[in-house]
């Protein structure tokens, strides 16, 4: 699981408690804390493993094994407060599609933005630009209504008609 750095520390705790390996990708402070897409791509390529399997005919068959099972995108970001532009979200979706990696979109702070920042839900961007990428969106009421004691949340599963979530 690819997780942003800096990021909410509970992502790593939850993923590792379920047996997932967590690898961090960088956010760029000089670029409004956007995801460093080049770094994400390098991490993906480094993690991809090739497994050689001997066949009965004596030839070696090389199979690609997908190691990265998901990318966590936290928008608006905790702890930076940054809000990703629609353009940047499209670039994230393109990268996820290229490597066939689902996205876990933590959008719990979607209603809490600073200044004139505009929050774009990732599923809306994917639908608008016909980006067929599986997305699991997490959100809830506690932050939206400023009641931190409320533990009411939900997950929305979206695959843009690609059937990847079936």
PDB file of C-alpha atoms in Angstrom:
ATOM      1  CA  UNK A   1       0.000   0.000   0.000  1.00  0.00           C
ATOM      2  CA  UNK A   2       1.402   3.392  -0.975  1.00  0.00           C
ATOM      3  CA  UNK A   3       0.803   6.043   1.679  1.00  0.00           C
ATOM      4  CA  UNK A   4       1.618   9.786   1.586  1.00  0.00           C
ATOM      5  CA  UNK A   5       4.484  11.328   3.538  1.00  0.00           C
ATOM      6  CA  UNK A   6       3.698  13.474   5.455  1.00  0.00           C
ATOM      7  CA  UNK A   7       0.401  11.821   6.167  1.00  0.00           C
ATOM      8  CA  UNK A   8      -2.035  10.611   8.773  1.00  0.00           C
ATOM      9  CA  UNK A   9      -0.153   7.937  10.788  1.00  0.00           C
ATOM     10  CA  UNK A  10      -3.189   5.693  11.233  1.00  0.00           C
ATOM     11  CA  UNK A  11      -2.978   4.618   7.553  1.00  0.00           C
ATOM     12  CA  UNK A  12       0.194   2.684   8.280  1.00  0.00           C
ATOM     13  CA  UNK A  13      -1.150   1.187  11.514  1.00  0.00           C
ATOM     14  CA  UNK A  14      -4.355  -0.041   9.856  1.00  0.00           C
ATOM     15  CA  UNK A  15      -2.616  -1.425   6.767  1.00  0.00           C
ATOM     16  CA  UNK A  16       0.073  -3.241   8.732  1.00  0.00           C
ATOM     17  CA  UNK A  17      -2.486  -4.677  11.165  1.00  0.00           C
ATOM     18  CA  UNK A  18      -4.023  -6.397   8.130  1.00  0.00           C
ATOM     19  CA  UNK A  19      -0.696  -7.739   6.892  1.00  0.00           C
ATOM     20  CA  UNK A  20      -0.046  -5.134   4.207  1.00  0.00           C
ATOM     21  CA  UNK A  21       3.379  -3.684   3.583  1.00  0.00           C
ATOM     22  CA  UNK A  22       3.376   0.115   3.627  1.00  0.00           C
ATOM     23  CA  UNK A  23       5.671   2.192   1.437  1.00  0.00           C
ATOM     24  CA  UNK A  24       5.593   5.978   1.619  1.00  0.00           C
ATOM     25  CA  UNK A  25       5.520   8.360  -1.309  1.00  0.00           C
ATOM     26  CA  UNK A  26       6.460  12.013  -1.029  1.00  0.00           C
ATOM     27  CA  UNK A  27       4.323  15.107  -1.144  1.00  0.00           C
ATOM     28  CA  UNK A  28       5.947  18.235  -2.569  1.00  0.00           C
ATOM     29  CA  UNK A  29       5.859  21.227  -0.198  1.00  0.00           C
ATOM     30  CA  UNK A  30       6.942  23.634  -2.958  1.00  0.00           C
ATOM     31  CA  UNK A  31       4.039  22.475  -5.161  1.00  0.00           C
ATOM     32  CA  UNK A  32       1.169  23.012  -2.706  1.00  0.00           C
ATOM     33  CA  UNK A  33       1.830  19.583  -1.138  1.00  0.00           C
ATOM     34  CA  UNK A  34       0.767  17.745  -4.287  1.00  0.00           C
ATOM     35  CA  UNK A  35       1.705  14.094  -4.701  1.00  0.00           C
ATOM     36  CA  UNK A  36       5.129  13.615  -6.236  1.00  0.00           C
ATOM     37  CA  UNK A  37       3.907  11.513  -9.164  1.00  0.00           C
ATOM     38  CA  UNK A  38       7.433  10.783 -10.388  1.00  0.00           C
ATOM     39  CA  UNK A  39       8.304   9.433  -6.949  1.00  0.00           C
ATOM     40  CA  UNK A  40       5.128   7.320  -6.895  1.00  0.00           C
ATOM     41  CA  UNK A  41       5.987   5.868 -10.294  1.00  0.00           C
ATOM     42  CA  UNK A  42       9.566   5.107  -9.207  1.00  0.00           C
ATOM     43  CA  UNK A  43       8.277   3.370  -6.080  1.00  0.00           C
ATOM     44  CA  UNK A  44       5.818   1.305  -8.129  1.00  0.00           C
ATOM     45  CA  UNK A  45       8.523   0.229 -10.565  1.00  0.00           C
ATOM     46  CA  UNK A  46      10.950  -0.628  -7.760  1.00  0.00           C
ATOM     47  CA  UNK A  47       8.335  -2.762  -6.029  1.00  0.00           C
ATOM     48  CA  UNK A  48       7.242  -4.682  -9.095  1.00  0.00           C
ATOM     49  CA  UNK A  49       8.850  -8.076  -8.961  1.00  0.00           C
ATOM     50  CA  UNK A  50       9.501 -10.575 -11.678  1.00  0.00           C
ATOM     51  CA  UNK A  51       9.061 -14.213 -10.820  1.00  0.00           C
ATOM     52  CA  UNK A  52      10.710 -16.796 -13.036  1.00  0.00           C
ATOM     53  CA  UNK A  53       8.837 -20.027 -13.418  1.00  0.00           C
ATOM     54  CA  UNK A  54      10.382 -23.014 -15.222  1.00  0.00           C
ATOM     55  CA  UNK A  55       8.122 -24.642 -17.798  1.00  0.00           C
ATOM     56  CA  UNK A  56       8.015 -28.275 -18.875  1.00  0.00           C
ATOM     57  CA  UNK A  57       9.454 -27.391 -22.280  1.00  0.00           C
ATOM     58  CA  UNK A  58      12.631 -26.046 -20.688  1.00  0.00           C
ATOM     59  CA  UNK A  59      11.793 -22.399 -21.387  1.00  0.00           C
ATOM     60  CA  UNK A  60      11.676 -19.858 -18.624  1.00  0.00           C
ATOM     61  CA  UNK A  61       8.425 -17.985 -18.354  1.00  0.00           C
ATOM     62  CA  UNK A  62       8.544 -14.530 -16.794  1.00  0.00           C
ATOM     63  CA  UNK A  63       5.369 -13.436 -15.049  1.00  0.00           C
ATOM     64  CA  UNK A  64       4.738  -9.946 -13.771  1.00  0.00           C
ATOM     65  CA  UNK A  65       3.360  -9.918 -10.232  1.00  0.00           C
ATOM     66  CA  UNK A  66       1.565  -6.842  -8.973  1.00  0.00           C
ATOM     67  CA  UNK A  67       2.961  -5.865  -5.589  1.00  0.00           C
ATOM     68  CA  UNK A  68       1.290  -2.486  -5.085  1.00  0.00           C
ATOM     69  CA  UNK A  69      -2.323  -3.145  -4.127  1.00  0.00           C
ATOM     70  CA  UNK A  70      -3.476   0.431  -3.550  1.00  0.00           C
ATOM     71  CA  UNK A  71      -2.581   4.104  -3.332  1.00  0.00           C
ATOM     72  CA  UNK A  72      -3.951   6.177  -0.462  1.00  0.00           C
ATOM     73  CA  UNK A  73      -4.877   9.712  -1.518  1.00  0.00           C
ATOM     74  CA  UNK A  74      -5.806  12.066   1.323  1.00  0.00           C
ATOM     75  CA  UNK A  75      -7.588  15.090  -0.107  1.00  0.00           C
ATOM     76  CA  UNK A  76      -7.910  17.553   1.568  1.00  0.00           C
ATOM     77  CA  UNK A  77      -4.686  16.521   3.200  1.00  0.00           C
ATOM     78  CA  UNK A  78      -4.124  15.775   6.846  1.00  0.00           C
ATOM     79  CA  UNK A  79      -1.759  17.205   8.102  1.00  0.00           C
ATOM     80  CA  UNK A  80      -0.969  19.804   5.407  1.00  0.00           C
ATOM     81  CA  UNK A  81      -4.465  21.135   4.697  1.00  0.00           C
ATOM     82  CA  UNK A  82      -3.730  21.240   0.962  1.00  0.00           C
ATOM     83  CA  UNK A  83      -6.500  20.625  -1.562  1.00  0.00           C
ATOM     84  CA  UNK A  84      -5.629  18.999  -4.891  1.00  0.00           C
ATOM     85  CA  UNK A  85      -6.602  20.657  -8.146  1.00  0.00           C
ATOM     86  CA  UNK A  86      -8.787  18.852 -10.642  1.00  0.00           C
ATOM     87  CA  UNK A  87      -5.766  18.661 -12.962  1.00  0.00           C
ATOM     88  CA  UNK A  88      -3.628  16.971 -10.302  1.00  0.00           C
ATOM     89  CA  UNK A  89      -6.406  14.498  -9.506  1.00  0.00           C
ATOM     90  CA  UNK A  90      -6.569  13.609 -13.226  1.00  0.00           C
ATOM     91  CA  UNK A  91      -2.815  12.974 -13.213  1.00  0.00           C
ATOM     92  CA  UNK A  92      -3.176  10.710 -10.173  1.00  0.00           C
ATOM     93  CA  UNK A  93      -5.984   8.800 -11.900  1.00  0.00           C
ATOM     94  CA  UNK A  94      -3.884   8.417 -15.068  1.00  0.00           C
ATOM     95  CA  UNK A  95      -0.988   6.974 -13.071  1.00  0.00           C
ATOM     96  CA  UNK A  96      -3.267   4.566 -11.192  1.00  0.00           C
ATOM     97  CA  UNK A  97      -4.837   3.450 -14.469  1.00  0.00           C
ATOM     98  CA  UNK A  98      -1.453   2.939 -16.124  1.00  0.00           C
ATOM     99  CA  UNK A  99      -0.385   0.504 -13.400  1.00  0.00           C
ATOM    100  CA  UNK A 100      -3.879  -0.880 -12.683  1.00  0.00           C
ATOM    101  CA  UNK A 101      -3.766   0.151  -9.038  1.00  0.00           C
ATOM    102  CA  UNK A 102      -6.942   0.991  -7.093  1.00  0.00           C
ATOM    103  CA  UNK A 103      -7.114   4.218  -5.117  1.00  0.00           C
ATOM    104  CA  UNK A 104      -8.259   4.599  -1.527  1.00  0.00           C
ATOM    105  CA  UNK A 105      -9.468   8.201  -1.312  1.00  0.00           C
ATOM    106  CA  UNK A 106      -9.706   9.583   2.217  1.00  0.00           C
ATOM    107  CA  UNK A 107     -12.001  12.590   1.786  1.00  0.00           C
ATOM    108  CA  UNK A 108     -13.082  13.040   5.414  1.00  0.00           C
ATOM    109  CA  UNK A 109     -12.008  16.708   5.304  1.00  0.00           C
ATOM    110  CA  UNK A 110     -13.830  17.475   2.031  1.00  0.00           C
ATOM    111  CA  UNK A 111     -16.014  20.123   3.645  1.00  0.00           C
ATOM    112  CA  UNK A 112     -13.159  21.753   5.560  1.00  0.00           C
ATOM    113  CA  UNK A 113     -10.938  23.764   3.243  1.00  0.00           C
ATOM    114  CA  UNK A 114      -8.925  26.936   3.758  1.00  0.00           C
ATOM    115  CA  UNK A 115      -9.349  30.179   1.848  1.00  0.00           C
ATOM    116  CA  UNK A 116     -10.791  29.853  -1.621  1.00  0.00           C
ATOM    117  CA  UNK A 117      -9.621  26.250  -2.154  1.00  0.00           C
ATOM    118  CA  UNK A 118     -12.155  24.124  -4.031  1.00  0.00           C
ATOM    119  CA  UNK A 119     -12.473  20.457  -3.090  1.00  0.00           C
ATOM    120  CA  UNK A 120     -13.099  18.033  -5.975  1.00  0.00           C
ATOM    121  CA  UNK A 121     -14.253  14.531  -4.939  1.00  0.00           C
ATOM    122  CA  UNK A 122     -12.067  12.011  -6.773  1.00  0.00           C
ATOM    123  CA  UNK A 123     -15.060   9.977  -7.960  1.00  0.00           C
ATOM    124  CA  UNK A 124     -16.573  13.095  -9.544  1.00  0.00           C
ATOM    125  CA  UNK A 125     -13.321  13.812 -11.390  1.00  0.00           C
ATOM    126  CA  UNK A 126     -13.039  10.183 -12.532  1.00  0.00           C
ATOM    127  CA  UNK A 127     -16.621  10.231 -13.804  1.00  0.00           C
ATOM    128  CA  UNK A 128     -16.333  13.657 -15.475  1.00  0.00           C
ATOM    129  CA  UNK A 129     -13.191  12.715 -17.414  1.00  0.00           C
ATOM    130  CA  UNK A 130     -14.126   9.025 -17.897  1.00  0.00           C
ATOM    131  CA  UNK A 131     -11.158   7.708 -15.953  1.00  0.00           C
ATOM    132  CA  UNK A 132     -11.870   4.027 -15.314  1.00  0.00           C
ATOM    133  CA  UNK A 133      -9.975   3.430 -12.079  1.00  0.00           C
ATOM    134  CA  UNK A 134     -11.319   1.549  -9.046  1.00  0.00           C
ATOM    135  CA  UNK A 135     -11.775   4.013  -6.170  1.00  0.00           C
ATOM    136  CA  UNK A 136     -12.764   3.353  -2.586  1.00  0.00           C
ATOM    137  CA  UNK A 137     -13.763   6.644  -0.975  1.00  0.00           C
ATOM    138  CA  UNK A 138     -13.879   7.015   2.804  1.00  0.00           C
ATOM    139  CA  UNK A 139     -15.728   9.850   4.498  1.00  0.00           C
ATOM    140  CA  UNK A 140     -17.883  10.555   7.510  1.00  0.00           C
ATOM    141  CA  UNK A 141     -19.933  12.967   9.572  1.00  0.00           C
ATOM    142  CA  UNK A 142     -17.593  13.813  12.457  1.00  0.00           C
ATOM    143  CA  UNK A 143     -15.482  16.345  10.580  1.00  0.00           C
ATOM    144  CA  UNK A 144     -18.274  17.594   8.314  1.00  0.00           C
ATOM    145  CA  UNK A 145     -20.451  18.677  11.233  1.00  0.00           C
ATOM    146  CA  UNK A 146     -17.569  19.472  13.613  1.00  0.00           C
ATOM    147  CA  UNK A 147     -18.566  16.798  16.119  1.00  0.00           C
ATOM    148  CA  UNK A 148     -15.395  14.782  16.726  1.00  0.00           C
ATOM    149  CA  UNK A 149     -17.170  12.311  19.020  1.00  0.00           C
ATOM    150  CA  UNK A 150     -19.376  11.058  16.199  1.00  0.00           C
ATOM    151  CA  UNK A 151     -18.000   7.886  14.675  1.00  0.00           C
ATOM    152  CA  UNK A 152     -20.319   7.655  11.683  1.00  0.00           C
ATOM    153  CA  UNK A 153     -18.591   6.999   8.392  1.00  0.00           C
ATOM    154  CA  UNK A 154     -18.968   5.262   5.080  1.00  0.00           C
ATOM    155  CA  UNK A 155     -17.148   3.786   2.120  1.00  0.00           C
ATOM    156  CA  UNK A 156     -18.170   4.343  -1.490  1.00  0.00           C
ATOM    157  CA  UNK A 157     -16.948   1.844  -4.084  1.00  0.00           C
ATOM    158  CA  UNK A 158     -16.563   3.111  -7.663  1.00  0.00           C
ATOM    159  CA  UNK A 159     -15.091   1.464 -10.717  1.00  0.00           C
ATOM    160  CA  UNK A 160     -16.449   3.582 -13.563  1.00  0.00           C
ATOM    161  CA  UNK A 161     -18.080   0.566 -15.177  1.00  0.00           C
ATOM    162  CA  UNK A 162     -14.800  -1.302 -15.508  1.00  0.00           C
ATOM    163  CA  UNK A 163     -15.960  -4.233 -13.380  1.00  0.00           C
ATOM    164  CA  UNK A 164     -12.778  -4.329 -11.302  1.00  0.00           C
ATOM    165  CA  UNK A 165     -14.683  -4.243  -8.021  1.00  0.00           C
ATOM    166  CA  UNK A 166     -16.887  -7.267  -8.804  1.00  0.00           C
TER     167      UNK A 166
END
